[in-house]
Amino acid sequence: LRMPRDSFFQVNPAVADQVTETVMEKLRLLDPRYVIDLYCGVGVFAIAAAQCGVKNVLGVDSDDPAIRAAHRG
């Protein structure tokens, strides 16, 4: 993922990986039809949900540079 300079992102890569993996484990167990990733930034969790097979994923944020990065993600 590309992160815009002024957008939020977890600065500790080990924590970011651990949190993302935990979310993916939960998604695999729950097998939801829909996921809404509020304050999604560049879409880390939305992308993780899609990778877990969630068919309907919506990311919501107000940070235009982050949203553009999420679309490229």
PDB file of N, CA and C in Angstrom:
ATOM      1  N   LEU A   1       0.839  -1.184   0.000  1.00  0.00           N
ATOM      2  CA  LEU A   1       0.000   0.000   0.000  1.00  0.00           C
ATOM      3  C   LEU A   1       0.875   1.236   0.000  1.00  0.00           C
ATOM      4  N   ARG A   2       0.421   2.227  -0.698  1.00  0.00           N
ATOM      5  CA  ARG A   2       1.086   3.531  -0.644  1.00  0.00           C
ATOM      6  C   ARG A   2       0.332   4.412   0.319  1.00  0.00           C
ATOM      7  N   MET A   3       1.078   5.069   1.178  1.00  0.00           N
ATOM      8  CA  MET A   3       0.470   5.900   2.205  1.00  0.00           C
ATOM      9  C   MET A   3       0.760   7.364   1.932  1.00  0.00           C
ATOM     10  N   PRO A   4      -0.291   8.188   1.783  1.00  0.00           N
ATOM     11  CA  PRO A   4      -0.058   9.625   1.634  1.00  0.00           C
ATOM     12  C   PRO A   4       0.647  10.173   2.875  1.00  0.00           C
ATOM     13  N   ARG A   5       1.501  11.109   2.647  1.00  0.00           N
ATOM     14  CA  ARG A   5       2.349  11.667   3.709  1.00  0.00           C
ATOM     15  C   ARG A   5       1.564  12.179   4.913  1.00  0.00           C
ATOM     16  N   ASP A   6       0.448  12.842   4.710  1.00  0.00           N
ATOM     17  CA  ASP A   6      -0.288  13.456   5.818  1.00  0.00           C
ATOM     18  C   ASP A   6      -1.462  12.619   6.308  1.00  0.00           C
ATOM     19  N   SER A   7      -1.537  11.369   5.926  1.00  0.00           N
ATOM     20  CA  SER A   7      -2.638  10.500   6.337  1.00  0.00           C
ATOM     21  C   SER A   7      -2.193   9.590   7.472  1.00  0.00           C
ATOM     22  N   PHE A   8      -3.178   9.103   8.225  1.00  0.00           N
ATOM     23  CA  PHE A   8      -2.863   8.221   9.349  1.00  0.00           C
ATOM     24  C   PHE A   8      -2.523   6.825   8.854  1.00  0.00           C
ATOM     25  N   PHE A   9      -1.547   6.228   9.495  1.00  0.00           N
ATOM     26  CA  PHE A   9      -1.241   4.813   9.286  1.00  0.00           C
ATOM     27  C   PHE A   9      -0.523   4.327  10.535  1.00  0.00           C
ATOM     28  N   GLN A  10      -0.779   3.093  10.918  1.00  0.00           N
ATOM     29  CA  GLN A  10      -0.109   2.510  12.089  1.00  0.00           C
ATOM     30  C   GLN A  10       1.389   2.521  11.826  1.00  0.00           C
ATOM     31  N   VAL A  11       2.138   3.227  12.650  1.00  0.00           N
ATOM     32  CA  VAL A  11       3.573   3.398  12.404  1.00  0.00           C
ATOM     33  C   VAL A  11       4.413   2.211  12.855  1.00  0.00           C
ATOM     34  N   ASN A  12       3.830   1.308  13.628  1.00  0.00           N
ATOM     35  CA  ASN A  12       4.543   0.129  14.085  1.00  0.00           C
ATOM     36  C   ASN A  12       4.137  -1.045  13.187  1.00  0.00           C
ATOM     37  N   PRO A  13       4.989  -1.437  12.230  1.00  0.00           N
ATOM     38  CA  PRO A  13       4.614  -2.492  11.277  1.00  0.00           C
ATOM     39  C   PRO A  13       4.247  -3.816  11.940  1.00  0.00           C
ATOM     40  N   ALA A  14       4.905  -4.163  13.034  1.00  0.00           N
ATOM     41  CA  ALA A  14       4.588  -5.420  13.712  1.00  0.00           C
ATOM     42  C   ALA A  14       3.172  -5.390  14.281  1.00  0.00           C
ATOM     43  N   VAL A  15       2.791  -4.267  14.872  1.00  0.00           N
ATOM     44  CA  VAL A  15       1.441  -4.123  15.410  1.00  0.00           C
ATOM     45  C   VAL A  15       0.425  -4.105  14.273  1.00  0.00           C
ATOM     46  N   ALA A  16       0.722  -3.386  13.210  1.00  0.00           N
ATOM     47  CA  ALA A  16      -0.189  -3.325  12.064  1.00  0.00           C
ATOM     48  C   ALA A  16      -0.432  -4.720  11.496  1.00  0.00           C
ATOM     49  N   ASP A  17       0.624  -5.494  11.341  1.00  0.00           N
ATOM     50  CA  ASP A  17       0.479  -6.862  10.825  1.00  0.00           C
ATOM     51  C   ASP A  17      -0.344  -7.730  11.767  1.00  0.00           C
ATOM     52  N   GLN A  18      -0.081  -7.611  13.061  1.00  0.00           N
ATOM     53  CA  GLN A  18      -0.789  -8.420  14.047  1.00  0.00           C
ATOM     54  C   GLN A  18      -2.279  -8.074  14.082  1.00  0.00           C
ATOM     55  N   VAL A  19      -2.593  -6.798  14.070  1.00  0.00           N
ATOM     56  CA  VAL A  19      -3.992  -6.368  14.094  1.00  0.00           C
ATOM     57  C   VAL A  19      -4.702  -6.832  12.817  1.00  0.00           C
ATOM     58  N   THR A  20      -4.062  -6.663  11.685  1.00  0.00           N
ATOM     59  CA  THR A  20      -4.668  -7.076  10.422  1.00  0.00           C
ATOM     60  C   THR A  20      -4.898  -8.581  10.391  1.00  0.00           C
ATOM     61  N   GLU A  21      -3.943  -9.354  10.860  1.00  0.00           N
ATOM     62  CA  GLU A  21      -4.097 -10.814  10.896  1.00  0.00           C
ATOM     63  C   GLU A  21      -5.227 -11.222  11.838  1.00  0.00           C
ATOM     64  N   THR A  22      -5.355 -10.544  12.973  1.00  0.00           N
ATOM     65  CA  THR A  22      -6.449 -10.832  13.908  1.00  0.00           C
ATOM     66  C   THR A  22      -7.795 -10.540  13.263  1.00  0.00           C
ATOM     67  N   VAL A  23      -7.896  -9.421  12.579  1.00  0.00           N
ATOM     68  CA  VAL A  23      -9.138  -9.077  11.884  1.00  0.00           C
ATOM     69  C   VAL A  23      -9.457 -10.133  10.822  1.00  0.00           C
ATOM     70  N   MET A  24      -8.454 -10.557  10.079  1.00  0.00           N
ATOM     71  CA  MET A  24      -8.674 -11.566   9.039  1.00  0.00           C
ATOM     72  C   MET A  24      -9.119 -12.905   9.648  1.00  0.00           C
ATOM     73  N   GLU A  25      -8.557 -13.287  10.775  1.00  0.00           N
ATOM     74  CA  GLU A  25      -8.987 -14.515  11.454  1.00  0.00           C
ATOM     75  C   GLU A  25     -10.454 -14.433  11.837  1.00  0.00           C
ATOM     76  N   LYS A  26     -10.861 -13.296  12.390  1.00  0.00           N
ATOM     77  CA  LYS A  26     -12.266 -13.111  12.784  1.00  0.00           C
ATOM     78  C   LYS A  26     -13.187 -13.135  11.561  1.00  0.00           C
ATOM     79  N   LEU A  27     -12.752 -12.500  10.490  1.00  0.00           N
ATOM     80  CA  LEU A  27     -13.568 -12.493   9.276  1.00  0.00           C
ATOM     81  C   LEU A  27     -13.741 -13.903   8.718  1.00  0.00           C
ATOM     82  N   ARG A  28     -12.688 -14.692   8.760  1.00  0.00           N
ATOM     83  CA  ARG A  28     -12.788 -16.081   8.275  1.00  0.00           C
ATOM     84  C   ARG A  28     -13.773 -16.881   9.127  1.00  0.00           C
ATOM     85  N   LEU A  29     -13.787 -16.645  10.430  1.00  0.00           N
ATOM     86  CA  LEU A  29     -14.708 -17.355  11.321  1.00  0.00           C
ATOM     87  C   LEU A  29     -16.152 -16.904  11.128  1.00  0.00           C
ATOM     88  N   LEU A  30     -16.339 -15.607  10.988  1.00  0.00           N
ATOM     89  CA  LEU A  30     -17.688 -15.046  10.880  1.00  0.00           C
ATOM     90  C   LEU A  30     -18.289 -15.190   9.488  1.00  0.00           C
ATOM     91  N   ASP A  31     -17.441 -15.172   8.471  1.00  0.00           N
ATOM     92  CA  ASP A  31     -17.883 -15.267   7.073  1.00  0.00           C
ATOM     93  C   ASP A  31     -19.029 -14.287   6.764  1.00  0.00           C
ATOM     94  N   PRO A  32     -18.794 -12.986   7.003  1.00  0.00           N
ATOM     95  CA  PRO A  32     -19.865 -12.012   6.792  1.00  0.00           C
ATOM     96  C   PRO A  32     -20.155 -11.786   5.303  1.00  0.00           C
ATOM     97  N   ARG A  33     -21.366 -11.350   5.019  1.00  0.00           N
ATOM     98  CA  ARG A  33     -21.728 -10.985   3.644  1.00  0.00           C
ATOM     99  C   ARG A  33     -21.302  -9.565   3.331  1.00  0.00           C
ATOM    100  N   TYR A  34     -21.243  -8.723   4.367  1.00  0.00           N
ATOM    101  CA  TYR A  34     -20.921  -7.312   4.194  1.00  0.00           C
ATOM    102  C   TYR A  34     -19.910  -6.882   5.251  1.00  0.00           C
ATOM    103  N   VAL A  35     -19.005  -5.991   4.873  1.00  0.00           N
ATOM    104  CA  VAL A  35     -18.109  -5.338   5.827  1.00  0.00           C
ATOM    105  C   VAL A  35     -18.080  -3.858   5.489  1.00  0.00           C
ATOM    106  N   ILE A  36     -18.256  -3.027   6.509  1.00  0.00           N
ATOM    107  CA  ILE A  36     -18.111  -1.581   6.359  1.00  0.00           C
ATOM    108  C   ILE A  36     -16.905  -1.175   7.195  1.00  0.00           C
ATOM    109  N   ASP A  37     -15.915  -0.623   6.535  1.00  0.00           N
ATOM    110  CA  ASP A  37     -14.675  -0.184   7.182  1.00  0.00           C
ATOM    111  C   ASP A  37     -14.760   1.332   7.348  1.00  0.00           C
ATOM    112  N   LEU A  38     -15.212   1.773   8.544  1.00  0.00           N
ATOM    113  CA  LEU A  38     -15.347   3.204   8.811  1.00  0.00           C
ATOM    114  C   LEU A  38     -14.000   3.803   9.173  1.00  0.00           C
ATOM    115  N   TYR A  39     -13.776   5.034   8.738  1.00  0.00           N
ATOM    116  CA  TYR A  39     -12.485   5.698   8.921  1.00  0.00           C
ATOM    117  C   TYR A  39     -11.380   4.805   8.354  1.00  0.00           C
ATOM    118  N   CYS A  40     -11.583   4.338   7.137  1.00  0.00           N
ATOM    119  CA  CYS A  40     -10.753   3.283   6.553  1.00  0.00           C
ATOM    120  C   CYS A  40      -9.365   3.732   6.120  1.00  0.00           C
ATOM    121  N   GLY A  41      -9.136   5.024   5.989  1.00  0.00           N
ATOM    122  CA  GLY A  41      -7.819   5.467   5.521  1.00  0.00           C
ATOM    123  C   GLY A  41      -7.510   4.860   4.166  1.00  0.00           C
ATOM    124  N   VAL A  42      -6.377   4.179   4.052  1.00  0.00           N
ATOM    125  CA  VAL A  42      -5.987   3.574   2.769  1.00  0.00           C
ATOM    126  C   VAL A  42      -6.655   2.228   2.553  1.00  0.00           C
ATOM    127  N   GLY A  43      -7.503   1.802   3.477  1.00  0.00           N
ATOM    128  CA  GLY A  43      -8.303   0.598   3.258  1.00  0.00           C
ATOM    129  C   GLY A  43      -7.674  -0.706   3.702  1.00  0.00           C
ATOM    130  N   VAL A  44      -6.812  -0.673   4.693  1.00  0.00           N
ATOM    131  CA  VAL A  44      -6.136  -1.900   5.135  1.00  0.00           C
ATOM    132  C   VAL A  44      -7.149  -2.993   5.488  1.00  0.00           C
ATOM    133  N   PHE A  45      -8.147  -2.661   6.303  1.00  0.00           N
ATOM    134  CA  PHE A  45      -9.106  -3.679   6.722  1.00  0.00           C
ATOM    135  C   PHE A  45     -10.089  -4.026   5.607  1.00  0.00           C
ATOM    136  N   ALA A  46     -10.444  -3.050   4.794  1.00  0.00           N
ATOM    137  CA  ALA A  46     -11.324  -3.331   3.653  1.00  0.00           C
ATOM    138  C   ALA A  46     -10.635  -4.286   2.680  1.00  0.00           C
ATOM    139  N   ILE A  47      -9.369  -4.053   2.422  1.00  0.00           N
ATOM    140  CA  ILE A  47      -8.607  -4.937   1.531  1.00  0.00           C
ATOM    141  C   ILE A  47      -8.480  -6.323   2.165  1.00  0.00           C
ATOM    142  N   ALA A  48      -8.227  -6.375   3.471  1.00  0.00           N
ATOM    143  CA  ALA A  48      -8.134  -7.659   4.172  1.00  0.00           C
ATOM    144  C   ALA A  48      -9.455  -8.417   4.069  1.00  0.00           C
ATOM    145  N   ALA A  49     -10.566  -7.705   4.218  1.00  0.00           N
ATOM    146  CA  ALA A  49     -11.877  -8.345   4.104  1.00  0.00           C
ATOM    147  C   ALA A  49     -12.084  -8.925   2.713  1.00  0.00           C
ATOM    148  N   ALA A  50     -11.726  -8.169   1.707  1.00  0.00           N
ATOM    149  CA  ALA A  50     -11.854  -8.665   0.330  1.00  0.00           C
ATOM    150  C   ALA A  50     -10.975  -9.891   0.115  1.00  0.00           C
ATOM    151  N   GLN A  51      -9.776  -9.877   0.682  1.00  0.00           N
ATOM    152  CA  GLN A  51      -8.881 -11.031   0.552  1.00  0.00           C
ATOM    153  C   GLN A  51      -9.429 -12.258   1.275  1.00  0.00           C
ATOM    154  N   CYS A  52     -10.274 -12.043   2.278  1.00  0.00           N
ATOM    155  CA  CYS A  52     -10.903 -13.151   2.998  1.00  0.00           C
ATOM    156  C   CYS A  52     -12.165 -13.644   2.292  1.00  0.00           C
ATOM    157  N   GLY A  53     -12.488 -13.038   1.183  1.00  0.00           N
ATOM    158  CA  GLY A  53     -13.630 -13.491   0.408  1.00  0.00           C
ATOM    159  C   GLY A  53     -14.934 -12.766   0.655  1.00  0.00           C
ATOM    160  N   VAL A  54     -14.904 -11.691   1.443  1.00  0.00           N
ATOM    161  CA  VAL A  54     -16.125 -10.917   1.661  1.00  0.00           C
ATOM    162  C   VAL A  54     -16.510 -10.265   0.336  1.00  0.00           C
ATOM    163  N   LYS A  55     -17.729 -10.503  -0.103  1.00  0.00           N
ATOM    164  CA  LYS A  55     -18.160 -10.043  -1.429  1.00  0.00           C
ATOM    165  C   LYS A  55     -18.522  -8.560  -1.472  1.00  0.00           C
ATOM    166  N   ASN A  56     -19.003  -8.033  -0.354  1.00  0.00           N
ATOM    167  CA  ASN A  56     -19.467  -6.646  -0.313  1.00  0.00           C
ATOM    168  C   ASN A  56     -18.694  -5.885   0.746  1.00  0.00           C
ATOM    169  N   VAL A  57     -17.760  -5.043   0.313  1.00  0.00           N
ATOM    170  CA  VAL A  57     -16.915  -4.284   1.228  1.00  0.00           C
ATOM    171  C   VAL A  57     -17.056  -2.805   0.886  1.00  0.00           C
ATOM    172  N   LEU A  58     -17.287  -1.997   1.913  1.00  0.00           N
ATOM    173  CA  LEU A  58     -17.401  -0.549   1.734  1.00  0.00           C
ATOM    174  C   LEU A  58     -16.437   0.131   2.680  1.00  0.00           C
ATOM    175  N   GLY A  59     -15.570   0.968   2.149  1.00  0.00           N
ATOM    176  CA  GLY A  59     -14.670   1.778   2.957  1.00  0.00           C
ATOM    177  C   GLY A  59     -15.173   3.207   2.984  1.00  0.00           C
ATOM    178  N   VAL A  60     -15.164   3.819   4.166  1.00  0.00           N
ATOM    179  CA  VAL A  60     -15.660   5.185   4.333  1.00  0.00           C
ATOM    180  C   VAL A  60     -14.593   6.018   5.027  1.00  0.00           C
ATOM    181  N   ASP A  61     -14.266   7.152   4.426  1.00  0.00           N
ATOM    182  CA  ASP A  61     -13.299   8.068   5.037  1.00  0.00           C
ATOM    183  C   ASP A  61     -13.497   9.450   4.425  1.00  0.00           C
ATOM    184  N   SER A  62     -12.931  10.470   5.057  1.00  0.00           N
ATOM    185  CA  SER A  62     -13.025  11.830   4.523  1.00  0.00           C
ATOM    186  C   SER A  62     -11.677  12.355   4.054  1.00  0.00           C
ATOM    187  N   ASP A  63     -10.621  11.562   4.177  1.00  0.00           N
ATOM    188  CA  ASP A  63      -9.271  11.960   3.795  1.00  0.00           C
ATOM    189  C   ASP A  63      -9.051  11.632   2.314  1.00  0.00           C
ATOM    190  N   ASP A  64      -9.207  12.659   1.456  1.00  0.00           N
ATOM    191  CA  ASP A  64      -9.136  12.439   0.007  1.00  0.00           C
ATOM    192  C   ASP A  64      -7.852  11.725  -0.461  1.00  0.00           C
ATOM    193  N   PRO A  65      -6.671  12.121  -0.012  1.00  0.00           N
ATOM    194  CA  PRO A  65      -5.468  11.399  -0.440  1.00  0.00           C
ATOM    195  C   PRO A  65      -5.485   9.924  -0.036  1.00  0.00           C
ATOM    196  N   ALA A  66      -5.965   9.628   1.163  1.00  0.00           N
ATOM    197  CA  ALA A  66      -6.050   8.233   1.610  1.00  0.00           C
ATOM    198  C   ALA A  66      -7.052   7.454   0.768  1.00  0.00           C
ATOM    199  N   ILE A  67      -8.169   8.080   0.432  1.00  0.00           N
ATOM    200  CA  ILE A  67      -9.180   7.424  -0.386  1.00  0.00           C
ATOM    201  C   ILE A  67      -8.600   7.099  -1.771  1.00  0.00           C
ATOM    202  N   ARG A  68      -7.883   8.045  -2.347  1.00  0.00           N
ATOM    203  CA  ARG A  68      -7.247   7.776  -3.649  1.00  0.00           C
ATOM    204  C   ARG A  68      -6.253   6.628  -3.531  1.00  0.00           C
ATOM    205  N   ALA A  69      -5.477   6.592  -2.449  1.00  0.00           N
ATOM    206  CA  ALA A  69      -4.528   5.505  -2.237  1.00  0.00           C
ATOM    207  C   ALA A  69      -5.255   4.172  -2.087  1.00  0.00           C
ATOM    208  N   ALA A  70      -6.391   4.173  -1.401  1.00  0.00           N
ATOM    209  CA  ALA A  70      -7.180   2.939  -1.220  1.00  0.00           C
ATOM    210  C   ALA A  70      -7.669   2.415  -2.570  1.00  0.00           C
ATOM    211  N   HIS A  71      -8.073   3.328  -3.439  1.00  0.00           N
ATOM    212  CA  HIS A  71      -8.537   2.904  -4.767  1.00  0.00           C
ATOM    213  C   HIS A  71      -7.410   2.269  -5.570  1.00  0.00           C
ATOM    214  N   ARG A  72      -6.184   2.750  -5.355  1.00  0.00           N
ATOM    215  CA  ARG A  72      -5.041   2.167  -6.061  1.00  0.00           C
ATOM    216  C   ARG A  72      -4.594   0.856  -5.432  1.00  0.00           C
ATOM    217  N   GLY A  73      -4.902   0.684  -4.096  1.00  0.00           N
ATOM    218  CA  GLY A  73      -4.454  -0.445  -3.305  1.00  0.00           C
ATOM    219  C   GLY A  73      -4.779  -1.751  -3.893  1.00  0.00           C
TER     220      GLY A  73
END
